Coordinates of N, CA and C in Angstrom, one line a residue:
M1 N 33.2 71.5 62.9 CA 33.8 72.7 62.8 C 32.9 73.7 63.6
S2 N 33.7 75.0 64.0 CA 32.8 75.9 64.1 C 32.9 76.8 63.1
S3 N 31.7 77.4 63.7 CA 31.4 78.9 62.3 C 31.6 80.1 62.7
I4 N 31.9 81.1 61.9 CA 31.7 82.0 62.1 C 30.4 83.1 62.0
T5 N 30.1 83.5 62.9 CA 28.6 84.6 62.5 C 29.0 85.8 62.9
T6 N 27.9 86.6 62.4 CA 27.9 87.9 62.1 C 27.4 88.6 63.4
S7 N 27.3 90.2 63.4 CA 26.6 90.7 64.8 C 25.8 89.8 64.7
S8 N 24.8 90.0 63.8 CA 23.0 89.6 63.6 C 22.9 87.8 64.2
G9 N 24.0 87.0 64.4 CA 24.2 85.3 64.2 C 24.3 84.4 63.3
E10 N 24.3 85.7 62.0 CA 24.4 84.2 61.1 C 25.7 84.5 60.8
T11 N 25.7 83.1 60.3 CA 26.5 82.8 59.6 C 27.1 83.0 58.5
T12 N 28.0 83.2 58.0 CA 29.0 84.4 56.7 C 28.8 83.6 55.5
P13 N 28.0 83.9 54.5 CA 28.5 83.1 53.4 C 30.0 82.4 52.8
A14 N 30.9 83.4 53.2 CA 32.5 83.1 53.2 C 32.6 81.3 54.2
E15 N 32.4 81.6 55.3 CA 31.8 80.2 56.4 C 31.6 78.9 56.2
I16 N 30.4 79.6 54.8 CA 29.2 78.6 54.7 C 30.1 77.5 53.4
E17 N 30.9 78.9 52.6 CA 31.5 78.1 51.7 C 32.8 77.0 51.8
R18 N 32.8 77.4 52.7 CA 34.2 76.4 53.2 C 33.8 75.4 54.4
Q19 N 32.5 74.8 54.4 CA 32.3 74.2 54.8 C 31.7 72.7 54.1
L20 N 31.2 73.5 53.2 CA 30.8 72.8 51.7 C 32.0 72.0 51.2
T21 N 31.9 71.1 50.6 CA 32.6 70.2 50.3 C 32.8 70.1 48.3
E22 N 33.7 70.0 47.9 CA 33.6 70.1 46.9 C 32.7 69.8 46.0
R23 N 32.0 68.4 46.3 CA 30.8 67.6 45.4 C 29.3 68.9 45.9
Q24 N 29.9 68.9 47.2 CA 28.3 69.5 47.3 C 28.4 70.9 46.7
L25 N 29.5 71.9 46.4 CA 29.7 73.0 45.9 C 29.3 73.2 44.0
Q26 N 29.7 71.5 43.4 CA 29.3 71.6 42.6 C 28.3 70.9 42.3
V27 N 27.3 70.1 43.0 CA 25.7 69.8 42.9 C 24.9 71.6 43.1
L28 N 25.7 72.9 43.8 CA 25.3 74.1 44.0 C 25.6 74.5 42.8
Q29 N 25.6 74.7 42.1 CA 26.4 75.5 40.6 C 25.7 75.0 40.2
Y30 N 25.9 73.8 39.6 CA 24.7 72.9 38.5 C 23.2 73.0 38.8
L31 N 22.6 72.8 40.2 CA 21.1 73.5 40.2 C 21.6 74.6 39.6
L32 N 21.8 75.7 40.4 CA 21.8 76.8 40.1 C 21.9 77.5 38.4
K33 N 22.6 76.4 38.1 CA 22.9 77.1 36.5 C 21.5 75.6 36.1
K34 N 20.8 74.9 36.3 CA 19.4 74.4 35.6 C 18.1 75.3 36.4
A35 N 18.2 76.2 37.3 CA 17.1 77.1 38.0 C 16.6 77.6 37.1
V36 N 15.3 77.9 37.1 CA 14.1 79.1 36.3 C 14.1 80.5 37.5
P37 N 14.6 81.5 36.8 CA 14.9 82.3 38.4 C 12.3 82.9 38.6
L38 N 13.1 83.5 39.7 CA 12.0 83.3 40.7 C 11.8 83.9 41.4
K39 N 10.7 85.0 40.9 CA 10.9 86.4 41.6 C 9.6 86.2 42.9
V40 N 10.1 86.4 44.4 CA 9.3 86.6 45.4 C 8.5 87.6 46.2
Y41 N 7.7 87.3 46.9 CA 7.6 88.4 47.9 C 7.1 88.7 48.9
T42 N 8.3 88.2 50.5 CA 8.2 87.5 51.1 C 7.3 88.2 52.2
V43 N 6.6 87.5 53.2 CA 5.7 88.4 54.4 C 6.1 87.6 55.5
Y44 N 6.8 88.0 56.4 CA 7.3 87.6 57.3 C 6.1 87.6 58.8
A45 N 5.7 86.4 58.9 CA 4.9 85.8 59.9 C 3.9 85.0 60.0
D46 N 3.4 84.4 61.0 CA 3.3 82.9 61.4 C 1.7 83.0 61.3
Q47 N 1.5 81.5 61.1 CA -0.3 81.6 59.9 C -1.3 81.9 61.2
D48 N -1.1 82.0 62.6 CA -2.1 82.6 63.7 C -2.1 83.9 63.5
E49 N -1.1 84.6 63.0 CA -1.1 86.4 62.9 C -1.9 86.9 62.0
L50 N -1.4 85.5 60.9 CA -2.1 86.1 58.8 C -3.8 85.4 59.4
A51 N -3.6 84.0 60.0 CA -5.3 84.4 60.1 C -6.2 85.2 61.1
R52 N -5.6 85.7 62.0 CA -6.0 86.4 62.8 C -6.6 88.1 62.1
E53 N -5.4 88.3 61.5 CA -5.3 89.7 60.4 C -6.2 89.7 59.3
L54 N -7.0 88.5 58.6 CA -7.4 88.9 57.7 C -9.5 88.2 58.5
G55 N -9.0 87.8 59.5 CA -10.0 87.8 60.2 C -10.9 86.0 60.1
M56 N -10.4 85.1 59.9 CA -11.0 83.8 59.7 C -9.7 82.8 60.6
T57 N -10.3 81.5 60.8 CA -9.3 80.3 62.0 C -8.1 80.2 61.3
R58 N -7.5 79.6 62.0 CA -6.0 78.8 61.1 C -6.4 78.1 60.5
Q59 N -7.1 76.9 60.6 CA -7.8 75.9 60.0 C -8.7 77.0 58.3
A60 N -9.1 77.9 58.5 CA -9.3 77.9 57.3 C -8.3 78.6 56.2
L61 N -7.6 79.7 56.6 CA -6.2 80.0 56.6 C -5.6 78.4 55.3
S62 N -4.8 78.0 56.8 CA -5.0 76.8 56.2 C -4.9 76.0 55.3
V63 N -6.6 76.0 54.6 CA -6.7 75.0 53.2 C -6.6 76.2 52.6
H64 N -6.8 77.5 52.7 CA -6.7 78.0 51.2 C -5.0 78.0 51.0
L65 N -4.3 78.6 52.1 CA -2.6 77.9 51.4 C -2.6 77.4 51.3
K66 N -3.3 76.3 51.6 CA -2.7 74.9 50.5 C -3.4 74.8 49.1
K67 N -4.1 75.7 48.9 CA -4.7 75.6 47.9 C -3.5 77.0 46.5
L68 N -3.6 77.4 47.4 CA -2.6 78.8 46.7 C -1.1 78.3 46.5
K69 N -1.2 77.3 47.1 CA 0.8 76.5 47.3 C 0.3 75.5 45.9
D70 N -0.9 74.8 45.7 CA -0.7 73.8 45.0 C -0.5 74.5 43.4
F71 N -0.8 75.8 43.4 CA -1.2 76.1 42.5 C -0.1 77.3 42.1
G72 N 1.3 77.3 43.2 CA 2.7 77.3 42.1 C 2.4 79.3 42.4
L73 N 1.2 79.7 43.6 CA 1.5 80.9 43.5 C 1.5 80.9 45.4
I74 N 2.1 80.9 46.8 CA 2.9 80.9 47.4 C 3.7 80.2 47.7
R75 N 4.9 79.8 48.2 CA 5.8 78.8 49.4 C 5.8 79.1 50.3
T76 N 5.4 78.2 51.5 CA 5.3 78.0 52.7 C 6.9 77.7 53.5
G77 N 7.0 78.3 54.8 CA 8.1 78.1 55.6 C 7.9 78.0 57.0
R78 N 8.5 78.4 57.7 CA 8.1 78.2 59.2 C 8.3 80.0 59.4
E79 N 7.1 80.3 59.7 CA 6.8 81.9 60.0 C 7.1 82.6 58.7
F80 N 7.0 82.4 57.5 CA 7.1 83.3 56.2 C 6.1 82.4 54.8
V81 N 5.7 83.2 54.3 CA 4.8 82.7 52.9 C 5.3 83.8 52.4
D82 N 6.3 83.2 50.8 CA 6.7 83.7 50.1 C 5.0 83.7 49.2
V83 N 4.9 85.0 48.3 CA 4.0 85.2 46.9 C 4.4 85.5 45.9
T84 N 5.0 84.2 44.9 CA 5.6 84.6 43.9 C 5.0 85.4 42.7
D85 N 5.9 85.4 41.5 CA 5.6 86.5 40.9 C 3.9 86.0 39.3
K86 N 4.2 84.4 40.0 CA 3.1 83.8 39.6 C 1.8 84.5 39.9
A87 N 1.8 84.7 40.8 CA 0.9 84.9 41.7 C 0.1 86.7 40.8
L88 N 1.2 87.3 41.2 CA 1.2 88.9 40.2 C 0.8 88.6 39.4
K89 N 0.7 88.1 38.2 CA -0.1 87.7 36.9 C -1.7 87.2 37.1
V90 N -1.8 86.5 38.1 CA -3.3 86.1 38.1 C -3.7 87.2 38.4
L91 N -3.6 88.3 39.6 CA -4.0 89.1 40.2 C -3.8 90.4 39.4
R92 N -3.4 89.9 38.0 CA -3.4 91.0 36.8 C -1.9 92.4 37.3
M93 N -1.6 92.2 37.9 CA -0.4 93.2 38.7 C 0.7 92.8 37.7
S94 N 1.6 94.4 37.3 CA 2.7 93.9 36.3 C 3.7 94.0 37.5
S95 N 4.2 92.6 37.0 CA 5.5 92.1 37.6 C 7.0 92.9 36.5
N96 N 6.5 93.9 36.2 CA 8.8 93.9 35.4 C 9.0 94.4 36.6
E97 N 9.7 94.7 35.8 CA 11.0 95.5 36.8 C 10.8 96.6 36.3
A98 N 11.2 98.1 36.9 CA 11.6 99.6 37.1 C 12.8 100.2 37.3
I99 N 13.3 100.5 36.6 CA 14.5 101.5 37.0 C 14.1 102.5 37.1
I100 N 14.6 103.1 38.7 CA 14.9 104.5 38.6 C 15.8 105.1 38.4
L101 N 16.2 106.1 37.6 CA 17.4 106.8 38.3 C 17.1 107.9 38.9
V102 N 18.7 108.0 39.8 CA 17.6 109.7 41.2 C 18.6 110.7 41.2
K103 N 19.0 111.8 40.9 CA 20.3 112.5 41.0 C 19.9 113.0 42.2
V104 N 21.0 113.3 43.6 CA 21.0 114.0 44.5 C 22.1 115.1 44.9
Q105 N 21.3 115.8 45.0 CA 22.1 116.7 45.5 C 23.1 116.6 46.7
P106 N 24.7 117.0 46.5 CA 25.6 116.4 47.2 C 25.3 116.2 48.4
R107 N 25.2 117.6 48.9 CA 24.7 117.8 50.5 C 24.0 117.1 51.2
Y108 N 22.8 116.1 50.9 CA 21.7 115.5 50.8 C 22.8 113.8 51.2
R109 N 23.4 113.0 49.9 CA 23.6 112.2 49.6 C 23.0 111.2 51.0
T110 N 23.9 111.5 51.8 CA 24.0 110.3 53.1 C 22.3 110.0 53.3
I111 N 22.1 111.3 53.6 CA 20.7 110.9 54.2 C 19.7 110.3 52.7
I112 N 19.8 110.7 51.9 CA 18.9 110.6 51.2 C 19.3 108.6 51.3
Y113 N 20.8 108.2 50.7 CA 20.7 107.0 51.1 C 19.9 106.1 51.9
E114 N 20.4 106.7 53.2 CA 19.9 106.4 53.9 C 17.6 105.9 53.7
K115 N 17.1 106.9 53.4 CA 15.6 106.6 53.5 C 15.4 105.7 52.6
V116 N 16.4 105.9 51.5 CA 16.2 105.1 50.3 C 16.0 102.9 50.7
K117 N 16.9 102.8 51.8 CA 16.9 101.6 52.1 C 15.3 101.4 52.8
E118 N 14.2 102.3 52.7 CA 12.7 101.6 53.3 C 12.1 101.8 52.2
L119 N 12.4 101.8 51.4 CA 10.9 101.8 50.3 C 11.5 100.5 49.4
P120 N 10.2 100.5 49.2 CA 10.3 99.0 48.7 C 10.6 98.6 47.7
I121 N 11.8 98.6 47.7 CA 13.0 98.3 46.6 C 13.4 96.7 46.6
E122 N 14.0 96.3 45.4 CA 14.4 95.1 45.3 C 16.1 95.1 45.5
K123 N 16.5 96.7 45.1 CA 18.2 96.5 44.5 C 18.0 98.2 44.5
A124 N 19.3 98.5 45.4 CA 20.1 100.1 45.3 C 21.1 100.0 44.9
Y125 N 22.1 101.3 44.4 CA 23.0 100.9 43.5 C 23.7 102.3 44.0
R126 N 24.3 102.9 44.4 CA 25.1 103.9 44.0 C 26.0 104.0 43.0
V127 N 25.8 104.7 42.4 CA 26.6 104.9 40.8 C 27.6 106.3 41.1
S128 N 28.4 106.7 39.4 CA 28.8 107.4 39.0 C 28.3 107.7 37.7
G129 N 28.4 108.5 37.5 CA 27.5 109.4 36.4 C 26.8 110.6 36.6
D130 N 25.8 111.1 35.7 CA 25.0 111.7 36.2 C 23.4 111.7 36.8
Y131 N 24.2 110.0 37.2 CA 22.9 110.4 38.1 C 23.2 109.4 39.6
D132 N 22.2 109.8 40.9 CA 23.5 108.7 42.0 C 23.1 107.3 42.2
L133 N 22.0 107.6 41.9 CA 21.1 106.4 42.5 C 20.5 105.1 41.6
I134 N 20.5 103.9 41.7 CA 19.8 103.1 40.7 C 19.1 102.2 41.0
L135 N 17.9 102.4 41.1 CA 16.4 101.8 42.4 C 15.8 100.9 41.5
I136 N 16.0 99.8 41.7 CA 15.5 98.5 41.0 C 14.4 98.0 42.3
T137 N 12.8 97.9 41.7 CA 12.1 97.4 42.0 C 11.2 97.0 41.1
R138 N 9.3 97.0 41.5 CA 8.0 96.2 40.5 C 7.7 97.5 40.4
E139 N 7.3 96.7 39.0 CA 6.1 98.6 38.6 C 5.5 98.8 39.0
V140 N 4.6 98.1 39.7 CA 3.6 98.5 41.0 C 3.6 99.0 42.4
N141 N 5.0 99.2 42.0 CA 6.0 100.6 43.3 C 6.4 101.9 43.0
V142 N 5.9 102.2 41.3 CA 7.1 103.0 40.6 C 5.7 103.9 41.4
N143 N 4.8 104.2 41.6 CA 3.9 105.3 41.9 C 4.2 106.0 43.5
D144 N 4.1 105.1 44.3 CA 4.9 105.5 45.5 C 5.5 105.9 45.8
I145 N 7.0 105.0 45.1 CA 8.0 105.3 45.6 C 8.9 106.6 45.2
L146 N 7.9 108.0 43.8 CA 8.5 108.2 43.3 C 7.3 109.6 44.3
R147 N 6.1 108.8 44.9 CA 5.1 110.1 45.6 C 6.5 110.2 46.5
V148 N 7.0 109.4 47.4 CA 8.0 109.5 48.2 C 9.4 110.2 47.7
L149 N 10.2 109.7 46.8 CA 11.1 110.7 46.9 C 11.0 112.0 45.9
S150 N 9.5 112.4 45.8 CA 8.9 113.9 45.1 C 9.2 115.1 46.8
M151 N 8.7 113.8 47.5 CA 9.0 115.3 48.6 C 10.5 115.2 49.5
M152 N 10.7 114.0 49.2 CA 12.2 114.4 49.9 C 13.7 115.4 49.6
E153 N 14.0 116.5 50.3 CA 14.4 117.5 50.2 C 16.1 116.6 49.9
G154 N 15.9 117.2 48.3 CA 17.3 116.9 48.2 C 17.5 116.5 46.8
I155 N 16.5 116.1 46.3 CA 15.9 115.5 45.5 C 16.1 116.6 43.9
E156 N 17.0 115.8 43.3 CA 17.0 116.9 41.8 C 16.1 116.4 40.8
D157 N 16.4 115.2 40.3 CA 15.8 114.6 39.3 C 16.0 113.0 39.8
T158 N 14.7 112.3 38.7 CA 14.3 111.2 38.5 C 13.7 111.2 37.2
K159 N 13.9 110.0 37.0 CA 14.3 109.1 35.4 C 13.6 107.4 35.8
T160 N 12.6 107.2 35.2 CA 11.9 105.9 35.6 C 11.9 105.1 34.1
F161 N 12.3 103.6 34.3 CA 12.0 103.0 32.8 C 11.6 102.0 33.5
I162 N 10.6 101.4 32.8 CA 9.6 99.9 32.9 C 10.4 99.0 31.5
S163 N 10.7 97.6 33.0 CA 10.9 96.5 31.7 C 10.0 96.6 30.6
L164 N 9.9 96.2 29.5 CA 9.3 95.7 28.1 C 8.9 94.1 27.9
E165 N 10.4 94.0 28.7 CA 11.0 91.9 28.4 C 11.9 91.8 28.4
T166 N 11.9 90.6 29.2 CA 13.7 90.3 29.5 C 14.4 89.0 28.5
L167 N 15.2 89.4 27.7 CA 15.8 89.6 26.9 C 17.1 88.5 26.9
R168 N 17.4 88.7 28.0 CA 18.2 87.6 28.9 C 18.9 87.7 30.7
E169 N 18.8 86.3 31.7 CA 18.6 86.6 32.7 C 19.9 86.3 33.3

């Protein structure tokens, strides 16, 4: 069966769904229902590049990565390393979600919507109501994001909320 790809060469979710059997979809749905949500932060680089940047050999880096992986602090794959939420706790960094509401002057909306995509955010929603944007990020990123937003022409107001506890996911 041929697959449809996007302009970036990726197979579309709809096409993937058409290629899966009913049983495969059932397995996937079951796994999702049983899954524990895990937030990760991905570094896209190969081990040679990371070792060079850290000033160590690839072999030394490999030993350290294995230990971090054994503790569940990272996951590795071909040219990527995922840093898990558990790692943030070990580093005593808050992994709490932060919600930033942003009010934008109408004539600046298009420009600001594009600039926001470059910020360290997990999600951005364009919404109706008193505010124009809802940004979802990690608490550790809030100060940097607010600093950038405060320098953007066209931002009228922001409100920031830090989650204290997840009641339901």
